Short mmCIF file of C-alpha atoms in Angstrom, two decimals:
data_model
loop_
_atom_site.label_atom_id
_atom_site.label_comp_id
_atom_site.label_asym_id
_atom_site.label_seq_id
_atom_site.Cartn_x
_atom_site.Cartn_y
_atom_site.Cartn_z
CA MET A 1 4.22 20.51 -30.93
CA THR A 2 5.44 17.73 -28.63
CA LYS A 3 2.66 15.51 -27.29
CA MET A 4 2.70 14.99 -23.53
CA ILE A 5 1.73 11.60 -22.08
CA GLN A 6 0.06 12.03 -18.69
CA CYS A 7 -0.74 9.83 -15.73
CA ILE A 8 -3.84 11.10 -13.92
CA SER A 9 -3.80 9.74 -10.38
CA PRO A 10 -7.00 7.92 -9.39
CA VAL A 11 -6.33 8.88 -5.78
CA ASP A 12 -6.98 12.60 -6.16
CA GLY A 13 -7.41 13.30 -9.89
CA ARG A 14 -4.23 15.34 -10.31
CA VAL A 15 -1.59 14.92 -13.00
CA TYR A 16 0.85 12.71 -11.13
CA ALA A 17 3.44 12.38 -13.91
CA GLU A 18 3.88 13.45 -17.51
CA ARG A 19 6.52 12.81 -20.14
CA PRO A 20 6.95 13.93 -23.75
CA ALA A 21 6.27 11.31 -26.40
CA LEU A 22 9.26 10.54 -28.60
CA SER A 23 9.27 12.07 -32.04
CA PRO A 24 9.35 9.64 -34.98
CA GLU A 25 13.03 10.48 -35.49
CA ALA A 26 13.93 9.87 -31.84
CA ALA A 27 11.97 6.63 -31.78
CA ALA A 28 13.74 5.37 -34.91
CA ALA A 29 17.09 6.30 -33.38
CA ALA A 30 16.24 4.31 -30.24
CA VAL A 31 15.47 1.26 -32.39
CA ALA A 32 18.78 1.71 -34.22
CA ARG A 33 20.68 1.79 -30.94
CA ALA A 34 18.92 -1.36 -29.75
CA LYS A 35 19.75 -3.20 -32.97
CA ALA A 36 23.38 -2.12 -32.76
CA ALA A 37 23.73 -3.19 -29.12
CA GLN A 38 21.96 -6.55 -29.37
CA PRO A 39 24.70 -8.72 -30.97
CA ALA A 40 27.25 -7.98 -28.24
CA TRP A 41 24.65 -8.72 -25.56
CA ALA A 42 23.75 -12.01 -27.24
CA ALA A 43 27.45 -12.93 -27.42
CA LEU A 44 27.79 -12.85 -23.63
CA PRO A 45 27.68 -16.22 -21.89
CA LEU A 46 24.17 -17.22 -20.86
CA GLU A 47 25.17 -17.29 -17.19
CA GLU A 48 26.35 -13.68 -17.41
CA ARG A 49 23.11 -12.48 -18.97
CA ILE A 50 21.12 -14.30 -16.30
CA ALA A 51 23.24 -12.77 -13.53
CA LYS A 52 22.75 -9.24 -14.85
CA VAL A 53 19.00 -9.65 -15.23
CA LYS A 54 18.65 -11.10 -11.74
CA ALA A 55 20.80 -8.30 -10.33
CA GLY A 56 18.46 -5.82 -12.03
CA VAL A 57 15.43 -7.42 -10.41
CA ALA A 58 17.25 -7.35 -7.06
CA ALA A 59 17.76 -3.61 -7.57
CA LEU A 60 14.02 -3.23 -8.11
CA ASN A 61 13.42 -5.07 -4.84
CA ALA A 62 15.77 -2.67 -3.08
CA ASP A 63 13.58 0.20 -4.36
CA LYS A 64 10.40 -1.38 -2.97
CA ALA A 65 9.29 1.47 -0.72
CA ARG A 66 9.31 4.04 -3.51
CA ILE A 67 7.75 1.65 -6.01
CA VAL A 68 4.85 0.70 -3.73
CA GLU A 69 4.06 4.35 -3.06
CA GLU A 70 4.22 5.22 -6.76
CA LEU A 71 1.90 2.33 -7.64
CA ALA A 72 -0.71 3.62 -5.22
CA TRP A 73 -0.58 7.07 -6.80
CA GLN A 74 -0.55 5.77 -10.37
CA MET A 75 -3.16 3.00 -10.33
CA GLY A 76 -4.66 2.94 -6.85
CA ARG A 77 -3.45 -0.34 -5.35
CA PRO A 78 -3.41 -0.19 -1.53
CA THR A 79 0.09 0.04 -0.09
CA ARG A 80 -0.70 -2.69 2.44
CA PHE A 81 -0.25 -5.28 -0.33
CA GLY A 82 3.38 -4.33 -0.90
CA GLY A 83 3.50 -4.22 -4.68
CA GLU A 84 4.14 -7.18 -6.96
CA PHE A 85 7.46 -8.44 -5.70
CA GLY A 86 6.37 -11.96 -4.71
CA GLY A 87 5.21 -12.85 -8.21
CA LEU A 88 8.00 -10.87 -9.88
CA ASN A 89 10.70 -12.71 -7.95
CA GLU A 90 9.07 -16.12 -8.38
CA ARG A 91 8.82 -15.71 -12.14
CA THR A 92 12.33 -14.28 -12.53
CA ASP A 93 13.86 -17.10 -10.50
CA TYR A 94 11.98 -19.78 -12.40
CA MET A 95 12.73 -18.42 -15.87
CA SER A 96 16.38 -18.02 -14.90
CA ARG A 97 16.52 -21.58 -13.60
CA ILE A 98 15.13 -23.18 -16.78
CA ALA A 99 16.98 -20.95 -19.26
CA ALA A 100 19.86 -23.32 -20.01
CA GLU A 101 17.52 -26.23 -20.68
CA ALA A 102 14.97 -24.16 -22.60
CA LEU A 103 17.59 -22.58 -24.86
CA ALA A 104 19.75 -25.69 -25.31
CA PRO A 105 20.14 -26.85 -28.91
CA MET A 106 18.14 -29.84 -30.08
CA ILE A 107 20.82 -32.28 -31.26
CA VAL A 108 19.68 -34.56 -34.06
CA GLU A 109 23.11 -35.97 -34.88
CA GLU A 110 26.68 -35.28 -33.80
CA THR A 111 29.00 -37.79 -35.47
CA ASP A 112 32.20 -37.77 -37.48
CA ARG A 113 30.05 -37.50 -40.59
CA PHE A 114 27.31 -34.98 -39.71
CA ALA A 115 26.33 -32.26 -37.30
CA ARG A 116 22.56 -31.69 -37.39
CA ARG A 117 20.84 -29.52 -34.85
CA ILE A 118 18.27 -26.83 -34.13
CA GLU A 119 19.32 -23.82 -32.10
CA PHE A 120 17.17 -21.04 -30.64
CA ALA A 121 18.34 -17.67 -31.89
CA PRO A 122 17.15 -14.39 -30.37
CA GLN A 123 14.50 -12.50 -32.29
CA GLY A 124 16.70 -9.38 -32.24
CA VAL A 125 14.76 -6.51 -30.71
CA VAL A 126 11.67 -7.41 -28.67
CA PHE A 127 9.04 -4.73 -28.16
CA VAL A 128 6.95 -4.99 -24.98
CA ILE A 129 3.74 -2.96 -24.71
CA ALA A 130 2.74 -3.34 -21.07
CA PRO A 131 -0.55 -2.74 -19.20
CA TRP A 132 -1.17 -0.78 -16.02
CA ASN A 133 -3.01 -3.32 -13.87
CA TYR A 134 0.05 -5.40 -12.86
CA PRO A 135 2.63 -3.13 -14.41
CA TYR A 136 5.78 -4.82 -13.13
CA MET A 137 4.85 -8.50 -13.40
CA THR A 138 3.19 -8.31 -16.81
CA ALA A 139 6.08 -6.37 -18.32
CA MET A 140 8.77 -8.58 -16.81
CA ASN A 141 6.99 -11.77 -17.94
CA THR A 142 8.46 -11.00 -21.37
CA ILE A 143 11.40 -8.75 -20.50
CA VAL A 144 13.16 -11.36 -18.35
CA PRO A 145 13.16 -14.26 -20.86
CA ALA A 146 13.76 -11.91 -23.79
CA LEU A 147 16.91 -10.45 -22.24
CA ILE A 148 18.15 -13.83 -21.00
CA ALA A 149 17.68 -15.26 -24.50
CA GLY A 150 19.95 -12.54 -25.94
CA ASN A 151 17.48 -10.00 -27.27
CA ALA A 152 17.51 -6.26 -26.86
CA VAL A 153 14.22 -5.02 -25.40
CA MET A 154 12.25 -1.83 -25.81
CA LEU A 155 9.41 -1.20 -23.35
CA LYS A 156 6.46 1.08 -23.91
CA HIS A 157 4.45 1.23 -20.72
CA ALA A 158 0.83 2.33 -20.25
CA SER A 159 0.29 6.03 -19.60
CA GLN A 160 -1.49 5.13 -16.35
CA THR A 161 1.76 3.64 -15.01
CA LEU A 162 4.15 6.02 -16.69
CA LEU A 163 6.90 5.75 -14.07
CA VAL A 164 7.09 1.95 -14.06
CA GLY A 165 9.18 1.74 -17.23
CA GLU A 166 11.64 4.21 -15.77
CA ARG A 167 12.00 2.18 -12.59
CA ILE A 168 12.57 -1.04 -14.56
CA ALA A 169 15.20 0.70 -16.69
CA GLU A 170 16.94 2.04 -13.58
CA GLY A 171 16.94 -1.37 -11.93
CA LEU A 172 18.24 -3.27 -14.95
CA ALA A 173 20.95 -0.65 -15.50
CA LYS A 174 22.09 -1.10 -11.89
CA GLY A 175 22.21 -4.83 -12.54
CA GLY A 176 24.54 -4.32 -15.49
CA VAL A 177 22.21 -4.51 -18.49
CA PRO A 178 23.54 -1.95 -21.02
CA ALA A 179 21.37 1.13 -21.57
CA ASP A 180 20.83 0.43 -25.27
CA VAL A 181 20.00 -3.24 -24.64
CA PHE A 182 17.04 -2.27 -22.49
CA GLN A 183 15.26 0.98 -23.26
CA ASN A 184 12.11 2.48 -21.80
CA VAL A 185 10.38 4.59 -24.45
CA VAL A 186 7.41 6.94 -24.19
CA LEU A 187 5.23 6.77 -27.29
CA ASP A 188 1.73 7.71 -28.35
CA HIS A 189 -0.46 5.27 -30.30
CA ALA A 190 0.59 6.62 -33.68
CA GLY A 191 4.27 6.39 -32.82
CA THR A 192 3.85 2.84 -31.55
CA GLU A 193 2.04 1.71 -34.68
CA LYS A 194 4.59 3.36 -36.97
CA LEU A 195 7.50 1.52 -35.38
CA ILE A 196 5.70 -1.80 -35.77
CA ALA A 197 4.72 -1.04 -39.38
CA ASP A 198 8.34 -0.11 -40.14
CA ARG A 199 9.51 -3.64 -39.19
CA SER A 200 11.49 -2.34 -36.25
CA PHE A 201 11.10 -5.48 -34.16
CA GLY A 202 11.54 -9.21 -34.33
CA PHE A 203 8.74 -9.80 -31.86
CA VAL A 204 6.01 -7.66 -30.27
CA ASN A 205 4.26 -8.59 -27.03
CA PHE A 206 1.11 -6.67 -26.14
CA THR A 207 -1.14 -6.99 -23.10
CA GLY A 208 -4.30 -4.92 -23.19
CA SER A 209 -7.72 -4.60 -24.75
CA VAL A 210 -9.13 -6.47 -27.73
CA ALA A 211 -9.28 -3.19 -29.65
CA GLY A 212 -5.64 -2.56 -28.81
CA GLY A 213 -4.68 -6.02 -30.03
CA GLN A 214 -6.54 -5.43 -33.27
CA ALA A 215 -4.64 -2.16 -33.76
CA ILE A 216 -1.34 -4.00 -33.23
CA GLU A 217 -2.32 -6.65 -35.78
CA ARG A 218 -3.25 -3.97 -38.31
CA ALA A 219 0.05 -2.19 -37.78
CA ALA A 220 1.98 -5.44 -38.21
CA ALA A 221 0.02 -6.58 -41.28
CA GLY A 222 2.38 -7.62 -44.05
CA THR A 223 5.51 -7.28 -41.90
CA PHE A 224 5.50 -10.92 -40.71
CA THR A 225 6.47 -9.71 -37.26
CA GLY A 226 5.82 -12.24 -34.53
CA LEU A 227 3.08 -11.19 -32.13
CA GLY A 228 2.08 -12.24 -28.64
CA LEU A 229 -1.32 -10.85 -27.63
CA GLU A 230 -3.03 -11.19 -24.25
CA LEU A 231 -6.31 -9.35 -24.56
CA GLY A 232 -9.71 -9.44 -22.85
CA GLY A 233 -11.15 -11.94 -20.41
CA LYS A 234 -14.36 -12.95 -18.66
CA ASP A 235 -13.05 -15.74 -16.46
CA PRO A 236 -15.59 -18.09 -14.86
CA GLY A 237 -15.65 -20.08 -11.66
CA TYR A 238 -17.72 -23.24 -11.25
CA VAL A 239 -18.54 -24.52 -7.75
CA MET A 240 -19.72 -28.14 -7.72
CA GLU A 241 -21.88 -29.73 -5.06
CA ASP A 242 -18.90 -31.47 -3.39
CA ALA A 243 -16.75 -28.32 -3.13
CA ASP A 244 -15.26 -26.99 0.09
CA ILE A 245 -17.59 -24.01 0.15
CA ASP A 246 -15.64 -21.80 2.57
CA TRP A 247 -12.44 -22.30 0.60
CA ALA A 248 -14.26 -21.59 -2.67
CA VAL A 249 -15.84 -18.40 -1.32
CA ASP A 250 -12.53 -17.10 0.00
CA VAL A 251 -10.57 -17.70 -3.20
CA LEU A 252 -13.27 -16.76 -5.71
CA MET A 253 -14.26 -13.55 -3.94
CA ASP A 254 -10.61 -12.57 -3.63
CA GLY A 255 -10.23 -13.37 -7.33
CA ALA A 256 -13.19 -11.12 -8.12
CA MET A 257 -12.33 -8.17 -5.88
CA TYR A 258 -8.54 -7.98 -5.43
CA ASN A 259 -6.91 -5.02 -7.13
CA ALA A 260 -10.42 -3.53 -7.47
CA GLY A 261 -11.23 -6.39 -9.85
CA GLN A 262 -8.58 -5.19 -12.30
CA CYS A 263 -6.89 -8.55 -12.89
CA CYS A 264 -6.35 -10.19 -16.26
CA CYS A 265 -7.42 -13.55 -14.82
CA GLY A 266 -9.79 -12.19 -12.20
CA ILE A 267 -13.08 -14.00 -11.60
CA GLU A 268 -15.93 -12.15 -13.37
CA ARG A 269 -18.78 -14.70 -13.29
CA ILE A 270 -19.54 -17.66 -11.01
CA TYR A 271 -21.77 -20.70 -11.54
CA VAL A 272 -22.76 -22.64 -8.41
CA ASN A 273 -24.51 -25.97 -8.13
CA HIS A 274 -28.09 -25.19 -7.11
CA ARG A 275 -27.75 -27.19 -3.88
CA LEU A 276 -24.99 -24.87 -2.62
CA PHE A 277 -26.18 -21.66 -4.21
CA ASP A 278 -27.88 -19.96 -1.26
CA GLU A 279 -25.08 -20.80 1.17
CA PHE A 280 -22.40 -19.74 -1.29
CA VAL A 281 -24.11 -16.40 -1.95
CA GLU A 282 -24.68 -15.72 1.76
CA LYS A 283 -21.04 -16.35 2.60
CA SER A 284 -19.83 -14.34 -0.40
CA VAL A 285 -21.86 -11.31 0.68
CA LYS A 286 -20.36 -11.55 4.16
CA TRP A 287 -16.86 -11.78 2.64
CA VAL A 288 -17.33 -8.73 0.42
CA ASN A 289 -18.92 -6.64 3.15
CA ALA A 290 -15.73 -7.08 5.18
CA LEU A 291 -13.74 -5.12 2.55
CA LYS A 292 -12.73 -1.53 3.25
CA LEU A 293 -12.91 0.88 0.30
CA GLY A 294 -10.73 3.92 0.76
CA ASN A 295 -7.51 5.80 0.23
CA PRO A 296 -4.80 3.33 -0.79
CA PHE A 297 -2.36 4.87 1.69
CA ASP A 298 -4.57 4.03 4.68
CA ALA A 299 -3.35 0.90 6.43
CA ASP A 300 -6.84 -0.62 6.76
CA THR A 301 -7.83 -0.09 3.11
CA THR A 302 -8.28 -3.39 1.26
CA LEU A 303 -9.99 -1.96 -1.83
CA GLY A 304 -8.52 1.11 -3.47
CA PRO A 305 -9.86 3.25 -6.29
CA MET A 306 -10.07 1.97 -9.84
CA ALA A 307 -7.20 3.19 -11.98
CA ASN A 308 -9.27 5.59 -14.07
CA ALA A 309 -12.73 7.15 -13.82
CA ARG A 310 -13.72 5.81 -17.25
CA PHE A 311 -13.01 2.24 -16.10
CA ALA A 312 -15.32 2.78 -13.14
CA ARG A 313 -17.99 4.21 -15.44
CA THR A 314 -17.97 0.99 -17.47
CA VAL A 315 -18.55 -1.12 -14.35
CA ARG A 316 -21.29 1.18 -13.07
CA ALA A 317 -23.04 1.08 -16.45
CA GLN A 318 -22.93 -2.72 -16.67
CA THR A 319 -24.23 -3.02 -13.11
CA ALA A 320 -27.04 -0.51 -13.67
CA ASP A 321 -28.09 -2.21 -16.90
CA ALA A 322 -28.22 -5.60 -15.18
CA ILE A 323 -30.31 -4.25 -12.30
CA ALA A 324 -32.70 -2.61 -14.75
CA ALA A 325 -33.06 -6.00 -16.47
CA GLY A 326 -33.93 -7.79 -13.22
CA ALA A 327 -30.63 -8.53 -11.48
CA LYS A 328 -30.60 -8.15 -7.70
CA PRO A 329 -27.68 -6.32 -6.03
CA LEU A 330 -26.70 -7.76 -2.65
CA ILE A 331 -24.12 -5.23 -1.41
CA GLU A 332 -25.64 -2.10 0.08
CA ARG A 333 -24.35 1.38 -0.69
CA GLN A 334 -24.19 2.49 2.95
CA ASN A 335 -21.55 -0.15 3.69
CA PHE A 336 -19.11 1.63 1.37
CA PRO A 337 -19.41 5.39 2.00
CA ALA A 338 -16.12 6.09 0.18
CA ASP A 339 -17.80 5.43 -3.20
CA ASP A 340 -17.64 8.91 -4.72
CA GLY A 341 -19.16 8.23 -8.12
CA GLY A 342 -15.68 8.55 -9.62
CA THR A 343 -12.69 6.25 -9.28
CA TYR A 344 -13.73 5.03 -5.81
CA LEU A 345 -16.23 2.29 -6.64
CA MET A 346 -17.99 0.01 -4.16
CA PRO A 347 -17.89 -3.75 -4.80
CA GLN A 348 -21.03 -5.54 -5.91
CA ILE A 349 -22.47 -9.05 -6.07
CA LEU A 350 -25.40 -9.63 -8.42
CA ILE A 351 -27.85 -12.54 -8.50
CA ASN A 352 -30.84 -13.17 -10.77
CA VAL A 353 -28.42 -12.64 -13.63
CA ASP A 354 -28.28 -14.33 -17.02
CA HIS A 355 -26.31 -14.14 -20.24
CA SER A 356 -28.57 -11.53 -21.77
CA MET A 357 -26.82 -9.06 -19.44
CA ARG A 358 -23.55 -7.37 -20.36
CA VAL A 359 -22.19 -7.90 -16.86
CA MET A 360 -22.15 -11.66 -17.57
CA THR A 361 -20.73 -11.54 -21.10
CA GLU A 362 -18.61 -8.41 -21.55
CA GLU A 363 -15.36 -7.78 -19.72
CA SER A 364 -16.00 -5.72 -16.58
CA PHE A 365 -12.47 -5.44 -15.16
CA GLY A 366 -13.82 -4.09 -11.91
CA PRO A 367 -15.19 -5.18 -8.50
CA VAL A 368 -18.47 -6.71 -9.63
CA VAL A 369 -19.39 -10.37 -10.05
CA GLY A 370 -22.58 -12.14 -11.10
CA ILE A 371 -23.49 -15.49 -9.53
CA MET A 372 -25.87 -18.00 -11.20
CA PRO A 373 -27.19 -21.38 -10.01
CA VAL A 374 -26.72 -24.38 -12.33
CA LYS A 375 -28.26 -27.84 -12.18
CA ASP A 376 -25.31 -29.91 -13.46
CA ASP A 377 -21.93 -29.99 -15.17
CA ALA A 378 -23.43 -29.81 -18.65
CA GLU A 379 -25.20 -26.54 -17.90
CA ALA A 380 -22.10 -25.09 -16.23
CA LEU A 381 -19.93 -26.08 -19.19
CA ARG A 382 -22.32 -24.50 -21.67
CA LEU A 383 -22.35 -21.24 -19.74
CA MET A 384 -18.59 -21.16 -19.21
CA ASN A 385 -18.06 -21.58 -22.96
CA ASP A 386 -20.70 -18.97 -23.80
CA SER A 387 -18.09 -16.21 -24.03
CA PRO A 388 -15.95 -14.56 -26.69
CA TYR A 389 -12.97 -14.89 -24.32
CA GLY A 390 -10.82 -17.73 -23.04
CA LEU A 391 -8.06 -17.02 -20.51
CA THR A 392 -8.72 -19.07 -17.35
CA ALA A 393 -11.48 -21.04 -15.64
CA SER A 394 -11.65 -22.13 -12.01
CA LEU A 395 -13.25 -25.47 -11.00
CA TRP A 396 -14.16 -26.31 -7.42
CA THR A 397 -14.55 -29.98 -6.52
CA GLN A 398 -12.94 -32.75 -4.48
CA ASP A 399 -12.97 -35.04 -7.53
CA PRO A 400 -9.92 -34.52 -9.82
CA ASP A 401 -11.22 -37.02 -12.40
CA ARG A 402 -14.42 -35.03 -12.75
CA ALA A 403 -12.40 -31.83 -13.03
CA TRP A 404 -10.22 -33.32 -15.78
CA THR A 405 -13.31 -34.31 -17.76
CA ILE A 406 -14.79 -30.82 -17.55
CA ALA A 407 -11.49 -28.99 -17.95
CA ARG A 408 -10.71 -30.60 -21.31
CA GLN A 409 -14.01 -29.28 -22.69
CA ILE A 410 -13.60 -25.65 -21.58
CA GLU A 411 -12.53 -23.25 -24.31
CA THR A 412 -9.80 -21.47 -22.38
CA GLY A 413 -6.06 -21.15 -21.90
CA THR A 414 -5.63 -22.34 -18.31
CA VAL A 415 -7.91 -24.38 -16.05
CA PHE A 416 -7.50 -24.29 -12.28
CA MET A 417 -8.93 -26.74 -9.77
CA ASN A 418 -9.46 -25.30 -6.28
CA ARG A 419 -7.45 -22.23 -7.23
CA ALA A 420 -8.00 -19.01 -9.17
CA ASP A 421 -6.32 -15.80 -10.27
CA TYR A 422 -2.77 -17.16 -10.23
CA LEU A 423 -0.04 -17.27 -12.82
CA ASP A 424 2.25 -20.31 -12.53
CA PRO A 425 5.56 -19.58 -14.30
CA ALA A 426 6.14 -23.28 -14.96
CA ILE A 427 3.12 -23.61 -17.25
CA CYS A 428 2.35 -21.60 -20.34
CA TRP A 429 0.30 -18.43 -19.92
CA THR A 430 -1.95 -18.40 -22.95
CA GLY A 431 -5.48 -17.83 -24.16
CA CYS A 432 -7.85 -18.45 -27.02
CA LYS A 433 -10.69 -16.72 -28.89
CA ASP A 434 -10.71 -12.94 -28.28
CA THR A 435 -8.27 -13.34 -25.42
CA GLY A 436 -5.54 -13.45 -28.04
CA ARG A 437 -2.75 -15.72 -29.10
CA GLY A 438 0.75 -16.80 -28.19
CA GLY A 439 2.18 -17.92 -24.88
CA GLY A 440 4.38 -16.54 -22.15
CA LEU A 441 6.53 -17.96 -19.34
CA SER A 442 7.46 -21.66 -19.09
CA VAL A 443 9.74 -23.20 -21.72
CA LEU A 444 7.31 -21.96 -24.36
CA GLY A 445 7.92 -18.40 -23.22
CA TYR A 446 11.50 -18.77 -24.43
CA HIS A 447 10.26 -20.11 -27.75
CA ALA A 448 8.23 -16.92 -28.22
CA VAL A 449 11.25 -14.64 -27.90
CA THR A 450 13.52 -16.81 -30.05
CA ARG A 451 13.36 -18.34 -33.49
CA PRO A 452 14.52 -21.81 -34.52
CA ARG A 453 17.65 -21.88 -36.64
CA SER A 454 18.65 -25.18 -38.23
CA TYR A 455 22.15 -26.45 -39.03
CA HIS A 456 23.06 -29.33 -41.32
CA PHE A 457 26.85 -29.71 -41.52
CA ARG A 458 28.33 -32.46 -43.64
CA LYS A 459 31.83 -33.14 -42.40
CA VAL A 460 33.15 -35.63 -44.95
CA LYS A 461 32.93 -36.03 -48.69
CA PRO A 462 30.77 -39.00 -49.69
CA GLN A 463 32.71 -41.97 -51.03
#
């Protein structure tokens, strides 16, 4: 019996979309088509590949109205935010602009006696397993450089955003990317793991949970397949005594609450110098109370439902456990009447928290944040590093030298100063510890989807 993959809408709980999972035979045939199509794609001039990929992204932009509506139904993001096109276009333009330099051969010698160089060859077929929280940007972070570098790409999208892969495939096809060079495939977990175990791919990029990353590693064990894994996070903010407090509140609260807190690099815990603590908390509460929880199609909604009821249950459980252990909630239930106990979840700020509480140590991935006072940089650094994760950290100070000193001691992938929850395509997106391994975007993003190939040509016979 064919297994159906379903998207249950968080807006109203109905089955919004469903598709049959590919059989093992159909999945293997899709891989075979990708492998057969890849050499001709790689043989095209770089400028032609770039043009087709950019035309595909332009086609996605032209479909913005439908895409924004579908995103609201699939994962609950309010339509007022207009989708993910700003970041998608910025990243596509940047990766296109640096492609020639990033993929240029490294010339060691080019003389009448020797040609010695390193070139960057495509991995072959790149498999992208994409998440639902930023379903276009996270997928295209790898798809764009992989296609530009000459790979074929197969995309398996999350069931929660089942239609996103179809829209990407439609857009890239309109841009001129051949159908077998980019394929959207619908797979269950077993089918996904079998393809990886069968050495179907030159490189696999996965964004998701730690447990999901562990399953990918197990499937790839012994295959020597390259893996890029962006997994969990518990990103901290640290507000120092010289910080611009209004700026810090605005950015950190947005980083904690935007997209219902469902951001890979969202702010999940905040440490504030004790001198600013009361003022910071007071202003944060005012900021959060100005949010409007509701139907994502309503123009005044700034906080939509979480993507799935089980995600909301996790946040509610962490919050309840913290309160039972002595944490104090500062956001009152009556300010958010749309909280229905299901996917619609009110935001929350907690104080009197510590690291014995799950809400301060385990990934929440929802609209809750704990705020702790600290006496100095040493205490803040110890608490920021007291985590199994390491994706980003956000420092707030007017002293860059102080920030550099602290930043180089934080166990994380990216450190921001006076910024948070942003992915800069010019610098490598990476993490450490249980956040995973590998790197995307920047020049290093091209290195992930290619492999070095060395050439040593001797042109003349030695005398």
